[in-house]
Short mmCIF file of C-alpha atoms in Angstrom, two decimals:
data_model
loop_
_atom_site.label_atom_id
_atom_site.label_comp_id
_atom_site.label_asym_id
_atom_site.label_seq_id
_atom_site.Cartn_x
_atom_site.Cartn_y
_atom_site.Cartn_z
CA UNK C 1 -3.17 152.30 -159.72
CA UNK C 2 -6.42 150.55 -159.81
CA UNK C 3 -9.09 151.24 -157.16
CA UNK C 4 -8.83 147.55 -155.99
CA UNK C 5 -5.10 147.37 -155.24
CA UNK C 6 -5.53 149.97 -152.87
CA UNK C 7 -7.72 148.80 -150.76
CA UNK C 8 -6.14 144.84 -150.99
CA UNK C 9 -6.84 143.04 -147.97
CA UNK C 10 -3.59 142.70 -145.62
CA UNK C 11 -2.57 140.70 -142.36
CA UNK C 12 -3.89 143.82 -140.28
CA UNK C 13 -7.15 143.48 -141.88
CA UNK C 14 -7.08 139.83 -142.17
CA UNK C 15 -10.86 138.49 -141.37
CA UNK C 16 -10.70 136.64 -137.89
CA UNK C 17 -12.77 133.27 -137.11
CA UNK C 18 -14.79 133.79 -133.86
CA UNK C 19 -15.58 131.55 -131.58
CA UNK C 20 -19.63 131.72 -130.99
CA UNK C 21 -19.84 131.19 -127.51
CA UNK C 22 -17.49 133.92 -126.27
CA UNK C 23 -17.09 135.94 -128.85
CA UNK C 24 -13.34 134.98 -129.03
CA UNK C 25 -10.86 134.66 -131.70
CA UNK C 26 -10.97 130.97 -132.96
CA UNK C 27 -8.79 129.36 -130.14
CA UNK C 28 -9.95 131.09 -127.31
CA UNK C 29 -7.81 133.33 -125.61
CA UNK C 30 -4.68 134.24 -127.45
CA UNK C 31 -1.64 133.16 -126.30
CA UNK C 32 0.52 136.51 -126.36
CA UNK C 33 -2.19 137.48 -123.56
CA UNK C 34 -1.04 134.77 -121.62
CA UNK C 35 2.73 134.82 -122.50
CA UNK C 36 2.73 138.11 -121.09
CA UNK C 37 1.17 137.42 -117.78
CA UNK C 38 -2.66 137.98 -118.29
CA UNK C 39 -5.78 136.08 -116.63
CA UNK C 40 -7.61 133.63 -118.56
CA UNK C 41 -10.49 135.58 -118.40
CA UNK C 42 -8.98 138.60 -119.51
CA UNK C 43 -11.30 137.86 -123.23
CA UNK C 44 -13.65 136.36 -121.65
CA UNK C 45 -16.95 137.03 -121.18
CA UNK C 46 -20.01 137.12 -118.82
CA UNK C 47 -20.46 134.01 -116.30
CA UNK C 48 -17.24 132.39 -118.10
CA UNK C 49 -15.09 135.61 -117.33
CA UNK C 50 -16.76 135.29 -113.68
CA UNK C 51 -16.18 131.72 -113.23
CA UNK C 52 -12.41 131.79 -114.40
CA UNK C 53 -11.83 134.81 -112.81
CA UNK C 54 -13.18 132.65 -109.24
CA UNK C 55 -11.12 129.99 -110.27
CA UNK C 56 -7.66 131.88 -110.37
CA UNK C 57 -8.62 133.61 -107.54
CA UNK C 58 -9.26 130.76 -105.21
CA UNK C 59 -7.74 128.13 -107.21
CA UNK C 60 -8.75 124.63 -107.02
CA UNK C 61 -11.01 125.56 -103.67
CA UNK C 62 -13.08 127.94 -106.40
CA UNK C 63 -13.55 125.38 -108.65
CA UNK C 64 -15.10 123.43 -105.66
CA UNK C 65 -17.37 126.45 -104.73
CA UNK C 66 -18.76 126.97 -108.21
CA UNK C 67 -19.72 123.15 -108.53
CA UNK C 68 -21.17 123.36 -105.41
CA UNK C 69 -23.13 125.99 -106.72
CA UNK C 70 -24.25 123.87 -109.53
CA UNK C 71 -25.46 121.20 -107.38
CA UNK C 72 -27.62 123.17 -105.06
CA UNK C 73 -28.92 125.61 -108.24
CA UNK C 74 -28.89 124.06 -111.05
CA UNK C 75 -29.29 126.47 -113.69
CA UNK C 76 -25.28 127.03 -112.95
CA UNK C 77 -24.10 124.37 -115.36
CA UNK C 78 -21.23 122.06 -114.96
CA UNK C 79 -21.31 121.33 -118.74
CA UNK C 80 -19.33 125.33 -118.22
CA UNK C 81 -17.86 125.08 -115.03
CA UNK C 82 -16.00 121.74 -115.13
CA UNK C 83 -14.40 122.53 -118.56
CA UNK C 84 -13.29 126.16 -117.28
CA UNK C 85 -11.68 124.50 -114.78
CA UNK C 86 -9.66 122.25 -116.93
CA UNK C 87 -8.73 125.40 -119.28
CA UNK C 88 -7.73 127.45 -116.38
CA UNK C 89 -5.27 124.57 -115.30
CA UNK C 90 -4.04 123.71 -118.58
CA UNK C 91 -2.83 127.55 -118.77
CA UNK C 92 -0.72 126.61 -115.46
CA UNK C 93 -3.36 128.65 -112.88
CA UNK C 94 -3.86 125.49 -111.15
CA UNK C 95 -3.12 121.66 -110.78
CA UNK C 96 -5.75 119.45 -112.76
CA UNK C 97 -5.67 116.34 -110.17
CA UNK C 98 -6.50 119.05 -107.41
CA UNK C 99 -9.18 120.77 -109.60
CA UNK C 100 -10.98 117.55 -110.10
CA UNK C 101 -10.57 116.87 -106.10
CA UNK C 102 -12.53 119.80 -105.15
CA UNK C 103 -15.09 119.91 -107.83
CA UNK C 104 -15.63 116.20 -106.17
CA UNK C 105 -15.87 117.72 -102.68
CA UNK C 106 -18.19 120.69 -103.61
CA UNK C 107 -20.30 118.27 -105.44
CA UNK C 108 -20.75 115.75 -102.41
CA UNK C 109 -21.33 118.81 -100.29
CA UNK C 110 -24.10 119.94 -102.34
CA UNK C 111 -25.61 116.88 -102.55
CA UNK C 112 -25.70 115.80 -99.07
CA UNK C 113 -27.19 119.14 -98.65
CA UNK C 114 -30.44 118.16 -100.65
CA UNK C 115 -30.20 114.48 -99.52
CA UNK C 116 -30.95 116.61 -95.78
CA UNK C 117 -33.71 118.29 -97.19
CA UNK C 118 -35.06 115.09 -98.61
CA UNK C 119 -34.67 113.56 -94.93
CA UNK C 120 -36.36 116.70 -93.27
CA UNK C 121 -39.65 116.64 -96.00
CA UNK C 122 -39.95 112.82 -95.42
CA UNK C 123 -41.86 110.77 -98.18
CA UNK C 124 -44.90 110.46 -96.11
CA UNK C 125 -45.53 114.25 -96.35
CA UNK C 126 -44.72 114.55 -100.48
CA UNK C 127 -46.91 111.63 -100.64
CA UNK C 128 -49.72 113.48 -99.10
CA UNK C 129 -49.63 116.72 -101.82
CA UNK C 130 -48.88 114.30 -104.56
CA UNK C 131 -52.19 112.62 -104.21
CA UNK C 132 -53.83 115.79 -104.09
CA UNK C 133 -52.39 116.43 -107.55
CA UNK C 134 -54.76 115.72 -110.57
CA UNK C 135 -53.87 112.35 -112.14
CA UNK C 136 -51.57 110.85 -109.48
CA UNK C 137 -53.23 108.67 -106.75
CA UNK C 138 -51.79 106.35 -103.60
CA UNK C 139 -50.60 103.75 -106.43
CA UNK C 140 -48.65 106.09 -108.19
CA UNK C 141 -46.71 107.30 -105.20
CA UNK C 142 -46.41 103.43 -104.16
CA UNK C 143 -44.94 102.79 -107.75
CA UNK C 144 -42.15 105.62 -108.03
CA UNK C 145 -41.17 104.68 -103.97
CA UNK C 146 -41.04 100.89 -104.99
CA UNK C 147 -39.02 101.37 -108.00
CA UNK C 148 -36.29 103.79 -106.28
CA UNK C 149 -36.42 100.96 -103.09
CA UNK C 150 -35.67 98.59 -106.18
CA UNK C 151 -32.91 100.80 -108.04
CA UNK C 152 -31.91 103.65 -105.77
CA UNK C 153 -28.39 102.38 -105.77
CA UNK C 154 -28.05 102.99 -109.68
CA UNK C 155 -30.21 105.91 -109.28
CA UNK C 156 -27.99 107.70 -106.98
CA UNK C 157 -24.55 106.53 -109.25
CA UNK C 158 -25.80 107.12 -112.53
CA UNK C 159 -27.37 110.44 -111.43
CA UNK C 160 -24.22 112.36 -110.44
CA UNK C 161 -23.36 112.12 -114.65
CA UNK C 162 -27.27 112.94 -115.91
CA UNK C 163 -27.91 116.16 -116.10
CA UNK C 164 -30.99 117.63 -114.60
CA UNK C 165 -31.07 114.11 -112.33
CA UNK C 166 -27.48 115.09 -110.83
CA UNK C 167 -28.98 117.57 -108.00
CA UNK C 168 -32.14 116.30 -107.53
CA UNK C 169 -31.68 112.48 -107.20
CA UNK C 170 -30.32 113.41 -103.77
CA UNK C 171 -33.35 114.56 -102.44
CA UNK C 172 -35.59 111.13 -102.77
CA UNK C 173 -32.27 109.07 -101.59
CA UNK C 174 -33.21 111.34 -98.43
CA UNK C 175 -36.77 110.87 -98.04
CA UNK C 176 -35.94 106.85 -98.23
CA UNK C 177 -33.52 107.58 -96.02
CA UNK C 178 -30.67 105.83 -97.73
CA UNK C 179 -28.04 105.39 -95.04
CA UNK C 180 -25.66 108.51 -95.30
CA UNK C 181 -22.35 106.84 -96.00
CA UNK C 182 -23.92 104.23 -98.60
CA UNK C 183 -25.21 107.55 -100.33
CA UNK C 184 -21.40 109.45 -99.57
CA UNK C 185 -19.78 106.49 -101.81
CA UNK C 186 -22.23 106.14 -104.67
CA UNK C 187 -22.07 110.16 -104.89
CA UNK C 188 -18.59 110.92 -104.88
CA UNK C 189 -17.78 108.00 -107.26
CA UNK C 190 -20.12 109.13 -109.60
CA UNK C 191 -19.49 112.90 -109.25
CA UNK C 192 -15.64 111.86 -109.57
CA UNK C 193 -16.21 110.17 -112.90
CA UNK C 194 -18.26 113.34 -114.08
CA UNK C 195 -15.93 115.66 -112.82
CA UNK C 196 -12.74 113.92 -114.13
CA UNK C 197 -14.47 113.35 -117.70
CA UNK C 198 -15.19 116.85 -118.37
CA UNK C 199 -11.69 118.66 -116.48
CA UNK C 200 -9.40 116.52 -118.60
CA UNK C 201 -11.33 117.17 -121.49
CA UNK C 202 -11.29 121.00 -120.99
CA UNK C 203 -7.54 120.79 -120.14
CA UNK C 204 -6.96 118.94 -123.10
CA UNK C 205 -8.73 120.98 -125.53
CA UNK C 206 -7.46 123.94 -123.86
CA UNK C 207 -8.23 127.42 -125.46
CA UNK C 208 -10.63 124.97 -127.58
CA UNK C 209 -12.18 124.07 -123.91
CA UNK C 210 -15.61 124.99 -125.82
CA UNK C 211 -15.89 122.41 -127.57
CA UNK C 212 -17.01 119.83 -124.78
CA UNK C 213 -19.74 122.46 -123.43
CA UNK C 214 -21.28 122.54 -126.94
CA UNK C 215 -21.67 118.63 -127.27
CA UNK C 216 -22.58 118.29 -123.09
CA UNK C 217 -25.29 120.82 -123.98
CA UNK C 218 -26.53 118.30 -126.61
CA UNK C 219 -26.27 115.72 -124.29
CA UNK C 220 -28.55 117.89 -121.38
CA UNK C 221 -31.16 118.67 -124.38
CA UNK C 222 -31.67 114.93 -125.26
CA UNK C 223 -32.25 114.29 -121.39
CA UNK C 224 -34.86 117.04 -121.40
CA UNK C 225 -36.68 116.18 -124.44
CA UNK C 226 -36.83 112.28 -123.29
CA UNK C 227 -37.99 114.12 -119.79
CA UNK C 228 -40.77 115.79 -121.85
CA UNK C 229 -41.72 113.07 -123.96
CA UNK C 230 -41.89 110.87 -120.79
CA UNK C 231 -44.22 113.28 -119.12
CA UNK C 232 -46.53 113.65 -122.18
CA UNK C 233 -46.78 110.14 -122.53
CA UNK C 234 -47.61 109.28 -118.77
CA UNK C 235 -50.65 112.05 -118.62
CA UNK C 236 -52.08 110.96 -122.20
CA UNK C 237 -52.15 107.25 -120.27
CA UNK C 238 -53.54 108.96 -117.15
CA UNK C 239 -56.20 110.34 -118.97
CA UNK C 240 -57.06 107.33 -120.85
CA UNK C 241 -57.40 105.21 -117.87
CA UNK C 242 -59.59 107.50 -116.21
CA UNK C 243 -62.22 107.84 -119.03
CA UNK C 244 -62.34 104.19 -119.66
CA UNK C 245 -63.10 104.09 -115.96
CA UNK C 246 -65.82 106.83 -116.67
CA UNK C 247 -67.23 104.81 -119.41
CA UNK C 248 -67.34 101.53 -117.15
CA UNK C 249 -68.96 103.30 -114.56
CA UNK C 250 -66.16 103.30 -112.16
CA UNK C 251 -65.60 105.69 -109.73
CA UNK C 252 -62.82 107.35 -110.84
CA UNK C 253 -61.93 109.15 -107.07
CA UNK C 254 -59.16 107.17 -105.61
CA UNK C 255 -58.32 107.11 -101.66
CA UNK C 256 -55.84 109.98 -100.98
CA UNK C 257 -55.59 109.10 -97.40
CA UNK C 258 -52.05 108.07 -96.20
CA UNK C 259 -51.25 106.25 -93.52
CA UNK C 260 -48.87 107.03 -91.07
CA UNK C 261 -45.67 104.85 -91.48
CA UNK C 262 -47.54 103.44 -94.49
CA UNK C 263 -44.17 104.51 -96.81
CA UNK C 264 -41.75 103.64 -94.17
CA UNK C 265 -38.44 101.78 -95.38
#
């Protein structure tokens, strides 16, 4: 018998597809594991394996803890947690509509958490160490207070679905002092449109819940490149405008004194 019949390839030996993010069979987690009774997270791995496993412990109240997490540390990232959740309930370890209720409630939580830390710092006392930074001066502080006075509304809606902006747009609605329950209805609408987006899609895709991670995750790195681009931009004006002032003979040292009640609403 030739050498190569022997060693033909065979169903055991069959190559198997694996999915790159948790070094699962194509699919996710098989469903014999789950016909016969196991977790979710049983081929899991890492924070997913953690995260499921909090999820079918606690059900829909865990799923509320770990976006709550996400909101007040935000290197936990929904773009993981919300479509875990939807997974988890689409393999019957939880109702969906209750799963997107509590990630609403631990994301309003969270929020109004860091919307009381805003209101503790107060914009008067940010003001004073921003001025003290190089290249920002009274005006720029005046600007950026002025244009969340102008759009803060938006701000605070649209930021529940951006990420990066979704935790920390709560703490300047605080420092303005945006009335509590205005800021309680933008939040929770907008956290319940994020939430809901990303849960259905994970319980729709199911053991292919990976899938909406991967494109959120392109969605977060276009937000942080336009964050870094904006950034660039603004100091290369910065520095422009101060050495044109140098060349005009301008004093180039701005005021940094601030008034009290000078930023008051």
């Amino acid at each position: 018998m030739p050498i190569t019949d022997s060693f033909a390839p065979t169903a055991d030996f069959a190559p198997v597809a694996t999915d790159s993010l948790a070094g699962l069979p194509a699919g996710g987690v098989p469903a014999d594991v789950l016909a016969a009774g196991g977790s979710a997270a049983d081929n899991l791995s890492g924070f997913s394996a953690w995260t499921v496993t909090i999820m079918e412990t606690l059900g829909p109240a865990g799923v509320g803890f770990m976006v709550f997490l996400d909101n007040i540390f935000p290197p936990i990232p929904s773009e993981l947690v919300l479509p875990l959740a939807g997974f988890t309930s689409s393999q019957g370890q939880m109702n969906i509509v209750a799963a997107i209720v509590f990630a609403t409630i631990g994301s309003v939580v969270g929020a109004v958490l860091l919307w009381a830390l805003g209101k503790w710092i107060g914009i008067e006392r940010i003001a004073r160490i921003a001025v003290k930074m190089p290249l920002v001066d009274v005006d720029d502080v005046h600007k950026t207070v002025d244009w969340f006075d102008k759009h803060g509304d938006k701000a605070v809606f649209f930021g529940r679905m951006i990420p990066i902006f979704r935790s920390l747009i709560s703490i300047p609605a605080g420092m303005r002092d945006m009335r509590l329950t205005k800021f309680l209805l933008l939040t929770t609408a907008g956290s319940a449109i994020w939430n809901t987006i990303l849960i259905v899609a994970g319980f729709t895709l199911g053991e292919n819940w990976s899938v909406v991670e991967t494109y959120a995750g392109y969605f977060q790195n276009v937000v942080i490149v336009a964050v870094v681009v904006f950034v660039i931009v603004w100091i290369v004006f910065k520095i422009r405008k101060q050495r044109r002032k140098r060349a005009a003979g301008l004093d180039t040292t701005e005021d940094d004194h601030i008034e009290p009640g000078e930023f008051e609403a």
